[in-house]
Coordinates of C-alpha atoms in Angstrom, one line a residue:
M1 CA 23.9 137.5 34.0
T2 CA 26.1 136.6 30.8
R3 CA 28.8 138.2 29.2
S4 CA 28.6 138.6 25.5
M5 CA 29.8 142.0 24.0
Q6 CA 33.0 143.7 23.4
A7 CA 32.8 147.6 23.4
L8 CA 34.6 147.9 20.0
Y9 CA 31.6 146.2 18.3
I10 CA 29.5 149.1 19.7
I11 CA 31.5 152.3 19.3
L12 CA 32.6 151.7 15.7
P13 CA 28.7 151.5 14.4
V14 CA 27.9 154.3 16.5
L15 CA 30.3 156.6 15.0
G16 CA 29.5 155.4 11.5
I17 CA 25.8 155.9 12.2
M18 CA 26.1 159.4 13.5
V19 CA 28.4 160.6 10.5
I20 CA 25.9 159.2 8.3
A21 CA 23.1 161.2 10.0
Y22 CA 25.0 164.5 10.1
R23 CA 26.0 164.2 6.5
Y24 CA 22.6 163.2 5.1
Y25 CA 19.8 163.7 7.4
S26 CA 20.8 167.2 8.9
A27 CA 21.6 168.1 5.0
F28 CA 17.9 167.1 4.2
I29 CA 16.6 169.3 7.1
A30 CA 18.7 172.2 6.2
A31 CA 17.7 172.3 2.5
R32 CA 14.2 171.2 2.6
I33 CA 12.8 172.9 5.5
M34 CA 15.3 175.9 6.6
A35 CA 16.5 176.9 3.2
L36 CA 19.7 178.5 5.3
D37 CA 21.3 181.6 3.6
A38 CA 24.8 182.9 4.5
T39 CA 23.9 186.3 3.0
R40 CA 21.1 186.7 5.5
T41 CA 21.9 189.1 8.6
T42 CA 21.7 187.4 12.0
P43 CA 20.3 188.7 15.1
A44 CA 23.9 189.1 16.6
H45 CA 25.0 191.7 13.8
A46 CA 21.3 193.2 13.5
Q47 CA 20.9 193.8 17.2
Y48 CA 24.4 193.8 18.3
D49 CA 25.1 195.4 21.7
G50 CA 28.3 194.0 22.7
H51 CA 26.8 192.3 25.8
N52 CA 24.1 189.5 24.8
Y53 CA 24.2 190.0 21.1
F54 CA 27.7 189.2 20.0
P55 CA 28.7 187.9 16.5
T56 CA 31.0 184.7 17.7
S57 CA 33.3 182.6 15.8
R58 CA 31.8 179.2 14.5
W59 CA 34.2 177.0 16.5
V60 CA 34.0 179.2 19.7
L61 CA 30.4 179.2 19.6
F62 CA 30.3 175.5 18.9
G63 CA 32.1 175.1 22.2
H64 CA 29.9 177.5 24.1
H65 CA 27.0 175.8 22.8
F66 CA 28.1 172.2 23.5
A67 CA 29.5 173.1 26.9
A68 CA 26.1 174.9 27.5
I69 CA 23.8 171.8 26.8
S70 CA 25.9 169.2 28.1
G71 CA 25.3 168.9 31.6
A72 CA 24.8 166.0 34.2
G73 CA 22.3 164.1 31.9
P74 CA 24.3 162.6 29.1
L75 CA 26.8 161.3 31.9
I76 CA 24.2 160.4 34.8
G77 CA 21.4 159.1 32.9
P78 CA 22.7 156.4 30.9
V79 CA 24.8 155.3 33.8
L80 CA 21.4 154.9 35.8
A81 CA 19.8 153.1 33.0
A82 CA 22.2 150.6 32.6
Q83 CA 20.5 148.8 35.7
F84 CA 18.1 147.4 32.5
G85 CA 21.3 146.2 30.6
F86 CA 23.3 147.9 27.9
A87 CA 21.0 147.2 25.0
P88 CA 18.1 149.4 25.6
G89 CA 20.2 152.5 26.5
L90 CA 22.4 152.2 23.4
I91 CA 19.5 151.6 21.1
W92 CA 17.5 154.8 22.4
L93 CA 20.8 156.9 22.5
V94 CA 21.9 156.2 19.1
G95 CA 18.4 156.5 17.6
G96 CA 17.0 159.1 19.7
V97 CA 19.9 161.6 18.9
C98 CA 20.0 161.4 15.4
L99 CA 16.2 161.3 14.9
A100 CA 14.8 163.4 17.9
G101 CA 17.5 165.4 19.9
A102 CA 19.7 166.7 17.3
V103 CA 16.5 167.6 15.3
Q104 CA 15.1 169.5 17.9
D105 CA 18.1 171.4 18.8
F106 CA 18.7 172.1 15.1
I107 CA 15.0 173.3 14.4
V108 CA 14.8 175.5 17.5
L109 CA 18.1 177.2 16.9
W110 CA 17.1 178.0 13.2
A111 CA 13.5 179.2 14.5
S112 CA 15.1 181.6 16.9
T113 CA 17.9 182.9 14.9
R114 CA 15.3 183.7 12.2
R115 CA 13.1 185.4 14.8
G116 CA 15.8 187.8 16.5
G117 CA 16.8 185.3 19.1
R118 CA 13.5 184.9 20.8
S119 CA 12.9 182.5 23.6
L120 CA 10.9 179.4 23.1
A121 CA 8.0 180.8 25.1
E122 CA 7.9 183.8 22.8
I123 CA 8.1 181.5 19.6
A124 CA 5.3 179.6 21.0
R125 CA 3.2 182.9 21.7
A126 CA 3.8 184.0 18.3
E127 CA 3.3 181.0 16.2
I128 CA 0.8 179.0 18.2
G129 CA -1.2 181.6 20.3
T130 CA -1.3 183.7 23.2
V131 CA -2.7 180.7 25.7
A132 CA 0.1 178.4 24.3
G133 CA 2.9 181.4 24.8
A134 CA 1.6 182.1 28.5
T135 CA 1.5 178.4 29.2
A136 CA 4.9 177.8 27.8
V137 CA 6.3 180.6 30.2
V138 CA 4.9 178.8 33.2
A139 CA 6.2 175.3 32.1
V140 CA 9.6 176.7 30.7
L141 CA 10.2 178.5 34.2
F142 CA 9.1 175.4 36.3
I143 CA 11.5 173.4 34.3
I144 CA 14.5 175.3 34.1
V145 CA 14.4 175.8 37.9
I146 CA 14.2 171.8 38.3
A147 CA 16.8 171.2 35.7
M148 CA 19.3 173.7 37.4
A149 CA 18.6 172.1 40.7
G150 CA 19.2 168.6 39.5
M151 CA 22.3 169.5 37.8
G152 CA 23.6 171.6 40.8
L153 CA 22.8 169.0 43.2
V154 CA 25.0 166.5 41.5
F155 CA 27.9 169.1 41.2
T156 CA 27.8 169.7 44.9
N157 CA 27.7 166.3 46.0
A158 CA 30.5 165.6 43.6
L159 CA 32.8 168.6 44.8
M160 CA 32.1 168.7 48.6
E161 CA 35.2 168.3 50.8
S162 CA 37.2 167.7 47.3
A163 CA 40.1 170.3 47.7
W164 CA 41.6 168.9 44.1
G165 CA 38.1 169.4 42.4
V166 CA 37.2 172.8 44.0
F167 CA 40.9 174.1 42.8
T168 CA 40.6 173.1 39.4
I169 CA 37.2 173.9 38.8
G170 CA 37.7 177.5 40.2
T171 CA 40.7 178.2 38.4
T172 CA 38.6 178.0 35.2
I173 CA 36.9 181.2 36.3
P174 CA 39.7 183.7 36.3
L175 CA 41.3 181.8 33.3
A176 CA 38.2 182.3 31.2
M177 CA 38.0 185.9 32.1
F178 CA 41.5 186.4 30.9
M179 CA 40.9 184.6 27.6
G180 CA 37.7 187.0 27.2
M181 CA 39.8 190.2 27.5
L182 CA 42.5 188.7 25.5
M183 CA 40.3 187.6 22.4
Y184 CA 37.7 190.6 22.6
R185 CA 39.4 193.6 24.2
W186 CA 43.1 193.4 24.3
R187 CA 44.1 191.7 20.9
K188 CA 40.8 191.0 19.2
G189 CA 40.5 188.1 17.2
A190 CA 43.5 186.5 19.0
I191 CA 41.4 183.2 19.3
R192 CA 44.5 180.8 18.7
Q193 CA 46.5 182.5 21.4
A194 CA 43.9 182.5 24.1
T195 CA 42.9 179.1 23.1
L196 CA 46.5 177.9 23.7
I197 CA 47.1 179.8 27.0
G198 CA 43.5 178.5 28.2
V199 CA 44.3 174.5 27.3
I200 CA 47.9 175.0 29.1
G201 CA 46.3 176.5 31.9
L202 CA 43.7 174.1 32.1
L203 CA 46.0 171.4 32.2
L204 CA 48.5 172.9 34.8
A205 CA 45.3 173.3 37.0
V206 CA 44.3 169.5 36.7
V207 CA 48.0 168.7 37.4
L208 CA 48.8 171.0 40.4
G209 CA 45.5 170.2 41.9
K210 CA 46.8 167.3 43.9
P211 CA 49.9 168.8 45.6
I212 CA 47.7 172.1 46.3
A213 CA 45.1 169.6 47.8
A214 CA 47.7 168.0 50.0
S215 CA 49.1 171.5 51.2
G216 CA 48.0 173.8 53.8
L217 CA 45.9 175.4 51.3
G218 CA 43.8 172.3 50.8
E219 CA 42.1 172.7 54.2
W220 CA 40.6 176.1 52.8
L221 CA 39.3 174.2 49.7
Q222 CA 37.6 171.4 51.5
I223 CA 34.1 173.4 51.3
P224 CA 31.1 171.6 53.0
R225 CA 28.1 171.1 50.7
Q226 CA 26.0 174.0 51.7
Q227 CA 29.0 176.4 51.5
L228 CA 29.3 175.1 48.0
V229 CA 25.5 175.8 47.4
I230 CA 26.2 179.6 48.2
I231 CA 29.2 179.8 46.0
L232 CA 27.5 178.1 43.2
A233 CA 24.6 180.5 43.5
L234 CA 26.9 183.6 43.6
Y235 CA 29.1 182.2 40.5
G236 CA 25.6 181.6 38.4
F237 CA 24.5 185.0 39.3
A238 CA 27.9 186.6 38.1
A239 CA 27.7 184.6 34.8
S240 CA 24.2 185.9 34.1
V241 CA 24.5 189.6 34.4
L242 CA 28.2 189.9 33.3
P243 CA 28.8 190.7 29.4
V244 CA 28.8 187.1 27.6
W245 CA 32.0 187.6 26.1
L246 CA 33.8 188.2 29.5
L247 CA 33.1 184.9 31.5
L248 CA 30.3 182.7 29.8
S249 CA 31.4 182.2 26.3
P250 CA 35.3 182.0 26.8
R251 CA 34.6 179.7 29.8
D252 CA 32.4 177.1 28.1
Y253 CA 34.7 177.5 25.2
L254 CA 37.6 176.5 27.4
S255 CA 35.4 174.0 29.0
S256 CA 34.6 172.4 25.7
F257 CA 38.0 171.5 25.0
M258 CA 38.4 169.3 28.3
K259 CA 35.0 167.8 27.6
I260 CA 35.4 167.1 23.9
G261 CA 39.1 166.1 24.4
T262 CA 38.0 163.5 27.5
I263 CA 35.4 162.3 25.1
M264 CA 37.8 161.7 22.3
L265 CA 40.2 160.1 24.7
L266 CA 37.6 157.8 25.9
V267 CA 36.8 156.6 22.6
A268 CA 40.4 156.2 21.5
A269 CA 40.8 154.3 25.0
V270 CA 37.5 152.2 24.2
I271 CA 38.9 151.3 20.7
V272 CA 42.5 150.3 22.1
V273 CA 41.4 148.5 25.1
N274 CA 38.2 147.2 23.8
P275 CA 36.8 146.3 27.2
E276 CA 34.2 143.6 27.9
L277 CA 30.6 144.7 28.7
K278 CA 30.1 143.0 32.1
M279 CA 26.4 143.7 32.1
P280 CA 24.1 141.9 30.2
A281 CA 22.3 143.4 27.1
F282 CA 19.0 142.8 29.3
T283 CA 18.8 142.3 32.9
E284 CA 16.0 140.8 35.2
Y285 CA 14.9 144.4 36.1
V286 CA 13.3 145.3 32.7
G287 CA 10.0 144.4 34.1
G288 CA 10.4 146.7 37.1
G289 CA 11.6 146.1 40.7
G290 CA 15.0 147.4 40.0
P291 CA 17.2 148.7 43.2
I292 CA 18.2 151.9 41.4
I293 CA 15.1 152.8 39.1
P294 CA 11.8 150.9 40.7
G295 CA 10.0 151.2 37.4
S296 CA 9.9 149.2 34.2
L297 CA 12.1 149.6 31.3
Y298 CA 9.4 151.3 29.4
P299 CA 8.7 154.3 30.1
F300 CA 11.2 154.9 32.8
A301 CA 14.6 154.0 30.8
F302 CA 13.8 156.8 28.3
I303 CA 13.0 159.4 31.1
T304 CA 16.2 158.5 33.0
I305 CA 18.6 158.5 30.0
A306 CA 17.2 161.9 28.9
C307 CA 19.8 164.3 27.7
G308 CA 22.1 162.0 25.9
A309 CA 19.0 161.1 23.5
I310 CA 16.9 164.4 23.6
S311 CA 16.9 166.9 26.2
G312 CA 14.1 169.9 26.5
F313 CA 16.9 172.0 28.3
H314 CA 18.6 172.3 24.9
S315 CA 16.0 174.1 23.4
L316 CA 16.4 176.8 25.9
V317 CA 19.9 177.1 25.0
S318 CA 18.9 177.0 21.3
S319 CA 16.4 179.7 21.7
G320 CA 18.7 181.5 24.5
T321 CA 22.4 182.5 24.1
T322 CA 23.3 180.7 21.2
P323 CA 21.2 182.4 18.4
K324 CA 22.0 185.7 19.8
M325 CA 25.8 185.0 19.0
I326 CA 25.3 183.3 15.4
S327 CA 27.5 185.2 13.0
N328 CA 26.6 183.2 10.0
E329 CA 23.3 181.5 9.3
L330 CA 25.5 178.4 7.8
D331 CA 26.7 177.8 11.4
V332 CA 23.3 176.9 12.6
R333 CA 23.7 173.2 11.4
P334 CA 27.1 172.2 12.8
I335 CA 26.2 173.8 16.2
G336 CA 22.5 172.8 16.2
Y337 CA 22.8 169.3 14.9
G338 CA 26.4 168.6 15.3
A339 CA 26.8 169.6 18.9
M340 CA 23.7 167.3 20.0
L341 CA 25.6 164.3 18.3
M342 CA 28.6 165.1 20.4
E343 CA 26.3 164.9 23.4
G344 CA 24.7 161.4 22.1
L345 CA 28.4 160.1 22.0
V346 CA 28.9 161.2 25.7
G347 CA 25.8 159.2 26.6
V348 CA 27.4 156.2 24.5
V349 CA 30.7 156.2 26.3
S350 CA 29.1 156.7 29.4
I351 CA 26.9 153.6 29.4
I352 CA 29.8 151.7 28.0
A353 CA 32.0 152.7 31.0
A354 CA 29.3 151.8 33.4
C355 CA 28.7 148.4 31.9
S356 CA 32.4 147.6 31.8
L357 CA 32.2 147.2 35.6
E358 CA 31.2 143.8 37.1
P359 CA 27.4 144.0 37.6
G360 CA 28.0 143.4 41.7
D361 CA 30.5 146.3 41.5
Y362 CA 28.2 148.5 39.7
F363 CA 25.2 147.7 42.2
A364 CA 27.2 148.2 45.0
I365 CA 28.3 151.6 44.0
N366 CA 24.8 152.6 43.0
T367 CA 22.6 151.3 45.8
S368 CA 23.0 151.7 49.7
P369 CA 24.6 148.9 51.5
A370 CA 21.4 147.8 53.1
T371 CA 19.7 147.4 49.4
F372 CA 22.6 145.7 48.0
Q373 CA 22.7 143.0 50.5
Q374 CA 19.0 142.2 49.7
L375 CA 20.2 141.7 45.9
G376 CA 22.0 138.4 46.5
M377 CA 25.1 139.7 44.6
E378 CA 28.9 139.9 45.4
T379 CA 31.3 142.3 44.7
V380 CA 34.2 141.4 42.4
N381 CA 36.9 144.0 42.1
L382 CA 35.3 146.8 44.5
S383 CA 38.1 146.7 47.2
T384 CA 40.8 146.8 45.0
L385 CA 39.3 149.6 43.0
E386 CA 38.8 151.7 46.2
A387 CA 42.6 151.2 47.0
E388 CA 43.5 152.1 43.8
V389 CA 41.8 155.4 43.5
G390 CA 42.1 156.3 47.2
E391 CA 38.3 156.8 48.0
T392 CA 35.4 154.8 49.3
V393 CA 33.0 154.5 46.6
A394 CA 30.7 151.9 47.8
G395 CA 27.2 153.3 48.5
R396 CA 28.1 156.4 46.5
T397 CA 24.7 156.6 44.8
G398 CA 23.5 159.0 41.9
G399 CA 25.7 157.5 38.9
A400 CA 28.5 159.9 39.0
V401 CA 30.9 157.9 41.1
S402 CA 30.3 154.7 39.1
L403 CA 30.6 156.5 35.9
A404 CA 34.0 158.0 37.3
V405 CA 35.3 154.5 38.2
G406 CA 34.3 152.9 34.9
M407 CA 36.3 155.6 33.2
T408 CA 39.1 155.2 35.4
V409 CA 39.3 151.3 34.6
I410 CA 39.2 152.0 30.8
L411 CA 41.8 154.8 31.0
S412 CA 44.2 153.1 33.3
R413 CA 44.3 150.2 30.9
I414 CA 46.2 152.5 28.4
P415 CA 49.6 151.2 28.0
G416 CA 51.7 152.9 30.7
M417 CA 48.5 154.2 32.5
I418 CA 48.0 151.6 35.2
G419 CA 49.8 153.3 38.0
F420 CA 47.7 156.6 37.7
M421 CA 44.3 155.4 38.7
D422 CA 44.1 157.9 41.4
Y423 CA 44.6 160.8 38.9
W424 CA 42.4 159.2 36.5
Y425 CA 39.7 159.0 39.0
H426 CA 39.8 162.6 40.2
F427 CA 40.2 163.7 36.7
A428 CA 36.9 162.0 36.1
I429 CA 35.2 163.7 38.9
M430 CA 36.6 166.8 37.6
F431 CA 35.5 166.0 34.3
E432 CA 31.9 165.5 35.4
A433 CA 31.6 168.6 37.6
L434 CA 32.9 170.7 34.5
F435 CA 29.9 169.4 32.4
I436 CA 27.6 170.5 35.0
L437 CA 28.8 174.0 35.9
T438 CA 28.6 175.1 32.4
T439 CA 25.2 174.3 31.8
I440 CA 24.3 176.1 35.3
D441 CA 25.8 179.4 34.0
A442 CA 24.0 179.3 30.7
G443 CA 20.9 177.9 32.1
T444 CA 20.9 180.9 34.7
R445 CA 21.2 183.4 31.9
I446 CA 18.5 181.8 29.7
G447 CA 16.2 181.8 32.7
R448 CA 16.9 185.4 33.3
F449 CA 16.1 186.2 29.6
L450 CA 12.6 184.5 30.3
V451 CA 11.9 186.2 33.2
Q452 CA 12.8 189.7 31.7
E453 CA 10.6 188.8 28.7
S454 CA 7.8 188.0 31.1
L455 CA 8.0 191.0 33.4
G456 CA 8.6 193.2 30.4
R457 CA 4.7 192.8 29.6
V458 CA 4.1 194.6 33.0
Y459 CA 7.0 197.1 32.7
K460 CA 8.5 197.5 29.5
P461 CA 12.1 198.2 30.6
F462 CA 12.4 194.7 31.7
A463 CA 12.1 193.5 28.3
R464 CA 15.3 195.0 27.4
A465 CA 18.2 192.5 27.8
D466 CA 20.8 195.3 28.4
W467 CA 18.9 197.1 31.3
V468 CA 21.0 196.3 34.3
P469 CA 18.3 196.6 37.0
G470 CA 16.3 194.4 35.2
S471 CA 19.0 191.9 34.6
V472 CA 19.9 191.9 38.2
I473 CA 16.5 191.3 39.5
A474 CA 15.5 188.5 37.0
T475 CA 18.8 186.8 37.8
A476 CA 18.3 187.0 41.5
I477 CA 14.8 185.4 41.0
I478 CA 16.1 182.4 39.0
V479 CA 19.2 181.7 41.3
F480 CA 17.3 181.9 44.3
S481 CA 14.7 179.4 42.9
W482 CA 17.1 176.8 41.8
S483 CA 19.5 177.3 44.9
Y484 CA 16.5 176.6 47.5
F485 CA 15.9 173.3 45.7
I486 CA 19.3 172.5 46.0
W487 CA 19.7 173.4 49.6
T488 CA 16.8 171.4 50.8
G489 CA 16.8 168.5 48.3
T490 CA 18.5 165.4 47.6
I491 CA 18.9 163.1 44.7
S492 CA 15.9 160.9 45.2
T493 CA 13.8 164.1 45.4
I494 CA 14.9 166.2 42.5
W495 CA 16.4 163.9 40.0
P496 CA 13.0 162.0 39.2
M497 CA 11.4 165.4 38.7
F498 CA 14.2 166.5 36.5
G499 CA 14.0 163.5 34.3
I500 CA 10.2 164.1 33.6
A501 CA 10.5 167.8 33.7
N502 CA 13.2 167.8 30.8
Q503 CA 11.3 165.3 28.7
L504 CA 8.1 167.1 28.9
L505 CA 10.1 170.4 27.8
A506 CA 11.5 168.6 24.8
A507 CA 7.7 167.7 24.0
V508 CA 7.1 171.5 24.1
A509 CA 10.1 172.3 22.0
L510 CA 9.2 169.6 19.1
T511 CA 5.4 170.9 19.2
V512 CA 6.7 174.4 18.8
G513 CA 9.0 173.4 15.9
T514 CA 6.3 171.5 14.5
T515 CA 4.1 174.6 14.5
V516 CA 7.1 176.6 12.7
I517 CA 7.5 174.2 10.2
V518 CA 3.6 174.1 9.3
N519 CA 3.2 177.8 9.5
A520 CA 6.1 178.4 7.1
G521 CA 4.2 176.3 4.5
K522 CA 6.3 173.3 4.7
A523 CA 3.7 171.0 6.2
R524 CA 4.9 168.0 4.1
Y525 CA 7.9 167.9 6.2
A526 CA 6.4 168.1 9.5
W527 CA 6.9 164.6 10.2
V528 CA 10.4 165.3 11.1
T529 CA 9.5 166.8 14.3
M530 CA 5.9 165.2 14.6
V531 CA 7.3 161.7 14.8
P532 CA 9.6 162.2 17.7
L533 CA 7.1 164.4 19.3
A534 CA 4.6 161.6 19.3
F535 CA 7.1 159.3 21.2
V536 CA 8.5 161.4 23.5
S537 CA 5.3 163.1 24.8
T538 CA 3.3 159.8 25.1
T539 CA 6.2 158.1 26.9
T540 CA 7.0 161.0 29.3
L541 CA 3.2 161.5 29.9
I542 CA 2.7 158.0 30.9
G543 CA 6.0 158.1 33.0
G544 CA 4.7 161.2 34.8
F545 CA 1.4 159.7 35.5
M546 CA 3.0 156.6 36.8
S547 CA 5.6 158.5 39.1
V548 CA 2.8 160.5 40.7
R549 CA 0.5 157.3 41.2
D550 CA 3.5 155.1 42.4
N551 CA 6.0 157.1 44.1
F552 CA 5.2 160.9 44.5
W553 CA 1.7 161.0 45.8
P554 CA 2.5 158.1 48.3
L555 CA 5.2 159.9 49.4
A556 CA 3.0 162.9 50.1
L557 CA 0.9 160.4 52.5
D558 CA 4.0 159.6 54.6
Q559 CA 3.8 160.0 58.3
N560 CA 7.1 162.0 58.2
P561 CA 6.3 165.6 57.8
A562 CA 9.6 166.3 55.6
L563 CA 8.8 163.5 53.4
S564 CA 5.4 164.4 53.1
V565 CA 6.2 168.1 52.1
Q566 CA 8.4 166.6 49.4
G567 CA 5.7 164.4 48.1
Y568 CA 3.2 167.3 47.9
I569 CA 5.8 169.6 46.0
Q570 CA 6.7 166.7 43.7
T571 CA 3.1 165.8 42.9
I572 CA 1.9 169.4 42.4
L573 CA 4.8 170.5 40.2
T574 CA 4.5 167.3 37.9
I575 CA 0.7 167.7 37.5
I576 CA 1.2 171.3 36.7
M577 CA 4.0 170.7 34.2
M578 CA 1.8 167.9 32.5
V579 CA -1.2 170.0 32.1
C580 CA 0.7 172.6 30.7
V581 CA 2.2 170.4 27.9
L582 CA -1.3 168.9 27.2
I583 CA -2.5 172.5 26.9
I584 CA 0.2 173.7 24.3
I585 CA 0.0 170.4 22.1
A586 CA -3.8 170.6 22.0
S587 CA -3.4 174.6 21.1
A588 CA -0.8 173.6 18.4
A589 CA -2.9 170.9 17.0
V590 CA -5.7 173.1 16.3
R591 CA -3.2 175.4 14.6
W592 CA -2.1 172.5 12.4
A593 CA -5.5 171.5 11.7
R594 CA -6.2 175.1 10.3
A595 CA -3.4 175.1 8.3
W596 CA -3.8 171.6 6.6
N597 CA -7.6 172.2 6.1
S598 CA -6.9 175.8 4.5
G599 CA -4.1 174.7 2.6
T600 CA -2.5 178.0 3.1
E601 CA 0.6 179.4 4.8
L602 CA -0.3 180.8 8.3
A603 CA 3.2 182.0 9.2
V604 CA 3.1 184.9 11.5
E605 CA 6.3 186.0 10.7
Q606 CA 8.4 185.6 7.4
V607 CA 11.1 182.6 7.9

């Protein structure tokens, strides 16, 4: 393995490309396809209820939206894909986020805002047809449950038995509720004051976490994994049914400071420290047989990286909580396109952090000790790193720990920071957990909206987002579903399905976006979503087929009953999701053909 790249030569061009993409490509889409109008009344004003439909400041909503979409994917996916080398991940992260991921989020947010904040499934029903709409409901429900389970599993694994992390993350909940009351009840519009209090409180929670963890109270905060699952379920339930201004929006806004601040700090640290990428551009595992991802670079690197380049889950946020809070239609561009660029940057710094580790250290962390012994590699700095961070990190698979170690190595090399590696490591773990938790709460609320919309076709009161019994029942259904998978699953059983499900949902979102563009009489610009749709759908369907053939179905035939059940569940759910996506794409293709053949506008609703 060769050493040939300094991080500075990556981060500066990436920043330049993203700035150009936002300045020109998003402006092109906004002008030619959307015709954004500042005078147009948004659903937040037209359907204001003070609970779900609530006009929100652009920057507060940017923070909420970014916090909601940025879960485990952009952190974990690129780190795991570093197995193939740094080049494949970086190319897909930058190209994918500018031309696919940000476009998807932007288009879906605009479409939902123009349609009263409707969900992706409801837009599919209106724009493509009843069959596609019903199929989308099934696909989205499966996918959102699996996505929440995948992220929640990483969260519980990161925080179990960690008093420091539990204290800091737990403190953000009452702190956010205080901010919500201050901004929206006690002193309406006091955003600056609430922000100052929130940021100071968050920093204090991080600093005080270590002495509190070392005190007698720390024993009560050493929470086992199963208890964490229950606590996470209770939190997800509360965040879904409480008014959005009380917990969800201020907590996500507060979290965004830690997230964006940490990413900016990492970017600055990469520029100042300029670490060498120890991982080569391409490793010997590009053809398959890797110890972390057994498949080949194509298609599995794209499925594994997922959220940093394009994430179907984002389309649920862009057609869930966010469009109900847009105060001015011009805010759609910085929130829809801009927030996704920020997530792409998260993916880039994640892969830089992982690849700055020695290859032997990277693989020792991300594989079991038995697997690592078979690789014929030697660790270089691992024992020293473990002593400095105060944790055993070898064999801690899943990507989160190796990312935290990589971040710690870079941040500790800032002048004057070398003696604080244990603080940086635990800070990085909390940073990752915070990313995930804010996606759990928003995802649960989005799932609740979707269940209510579906049940509302049977019993109309369910369709009302402000009907309390419907909110409680729908939330309970979603929370029980994803918490069950966390309770019974592992990274190896849930994460592969999460990657496939997430990218299949992206294909659905791009299909719906293409149909919206065509139906609005803008078919000449449909290539904006159709090109990424062709790549994402083809890649993910191939990956899904190969996963079922080579991994899930053989597991179903295992003699171990527990493994066999897991294999059957993975096989059945993956096939169902793939069939649903094919039905939606086929139904949309018929719609597109009718529009192009007739040469007339087929818009169901004026956009």
